[in-house]
GROMACS .gro file of C-alpha atoms in nm:
model
   74
    1MET     CA    1   6.028  11.181   7.154
    2SER     CA    2   5.956  10.813   7.218
    3PRO     CA    3   5.711  10.750   7.505
    4CYS     CA    4   5.973  10.510   7.647
    5ALA     CA    5   6.245  10.773   7.656
    6GLY     CA    6   6.343  10.825   8.015
    7CYS     CA    7   6.186  10.497   8.131
    8HIS     CA    8   6.404  10.299   8.368
    9PRO     CA    9   6.366  10.060   8.660
   10THR     CA   10   6.285  10.240   8.981
   11GLY     CA   11   6.348   9.963   9.229
   12GLY     CA   12   5.978   9.947   9.309
   13SER     CA   13   5.990  10.246   9.541
   14GLY     CA   14   5.899  10.512   9.286
   15GLY     CA   15   6.243  10.667   9.324
   16SER     CA   16   6.498  10.723   9.054
   17ALA     CA   17   6.737  10.437   9.129
   18PRO     CA   18   6.899  10.310   8.807
   19TYR     CA   19   6.872   9.946   8.915
   20PRO     CA   20   6.614   9.739   9.103
   21ASP     CA   21   6.666   9.656   9.470
   22PRO     CA   22   6.929   9.376   9.477
   23ALA     CA   23   6.775   9.240   9.799
   24CYS     CA   24   6.434   9.213   9.625
   25GLN     CA   25   6.272   9.331   9.946
   26GLU     CA   26   5.921   9.382   9.804
   27LEU     CA   27   5.927   9.042   9.632
   28ARG     CA   28   6.055   8.873   9.950
   29GLN     CA   29   5.777   9.035  10.153
   30ALA     CA   30   5.510   8.930   9.902
   31ALA     CA   31   5.641   8.571   9.881
   32ALA     CA   32   5.659   8.547  10.260
   33ARG     CA   33   5.299   8.667  10.294
   34ARG     CA   34   5.177   8.438  10.016
   35PHE     CA   35   5.335   8.124  10.159
   36GLY     CA   36   5.296   8.205  10.530
   37ARG     CA   37   5.668   8.238  10.602
   38SER     CA   38   5.890   8.504  10.751
   39GLU     CA   39   6.100   8.717  10.517
   40ARG     CA   40   6.411   8.549  10.663
   41GLN     CA   41   6.286   8.217  10.522
   42VAL     CA   42   6.258   8.348  10.164
   43PHE     CA   43   6.562   8.344   9.938
   44ILE     CA   44   6.546   8.524   9.604
   45GLY     CA   45   6.813   8.462   9.343
   46ASN     CA   46   6.889   8.549   8.984
   47GLY     CA   47   6.859   8.198   8.841
   48SER     CA   48   6.964   7.857   8.964
   49ASP     CA   49   7.337   7.915   8.902
   50GLU     CA   50   7.341   8.208   9.143
   51ILE     CA   51   7.138   8.023   9.406
   52LEU     CA   52   7.367   7.720   9.384
   53ALA     CA   53   7.678   7.940   9.404
   54PHE     CA   54   7.548   8.108   9.721
   55SER     CA   55   7.452   7.768   9.865
   56PHE     CA   56   7.796   7.620   9.801
   57ALA     CA   57   7.963   7.926   9.954
   58ALA     CA   58   7.742   7.905  10.263
   59PHE     CA   59   7.742   7.532  10.332
   60PHE     CA   60   8.069   7.385  10.205
   61THR     CA   61   8.429   7.420  10.319
   62PRO     CA   62   8.664   7.572  10.059
   63GLY     CA   63   8.910   7.311   9.932
   64ALA     CA   64   8.711   7.015  10.066
   65PRO     CA   65   8.586   6.763   9.808
   66VAL     CA   66   8.218   6.775   9.716
   67LEU     CA   67   8.040   6.492   9.537
   68PHE     CA   68   7.743   6.568   9.315
   69PRO     CA   69   7.574   6.407   9.015
   70ASN     CA   70   7.667   6.499   8.661
   71VAL     CA   71   7.372   6.721   8.570
   72THR     CA   72   7.313   6.839   8.217
   73ASP     CA   73   7.089   7.116   8.085
   74ILE     CA   74   6.865   6.936   7.841
   0.00000   0.00000   0.00000
């Protein structure tokens, strides 16, 4: 049997969760300690697209026009 058989993410808690913690609690705590902030001031996202999507949902009114520069991924 392969030594990797049965390996899976545990969510950092040593449990048997099939996926990591979606709130990234341990990472948020570590980043907050490292940069001298509270956990409430740390936002963890899965890439810039997700962070921007959450930001637009939080700060802009649905249906209202939003102006932004034409950004390209070079």
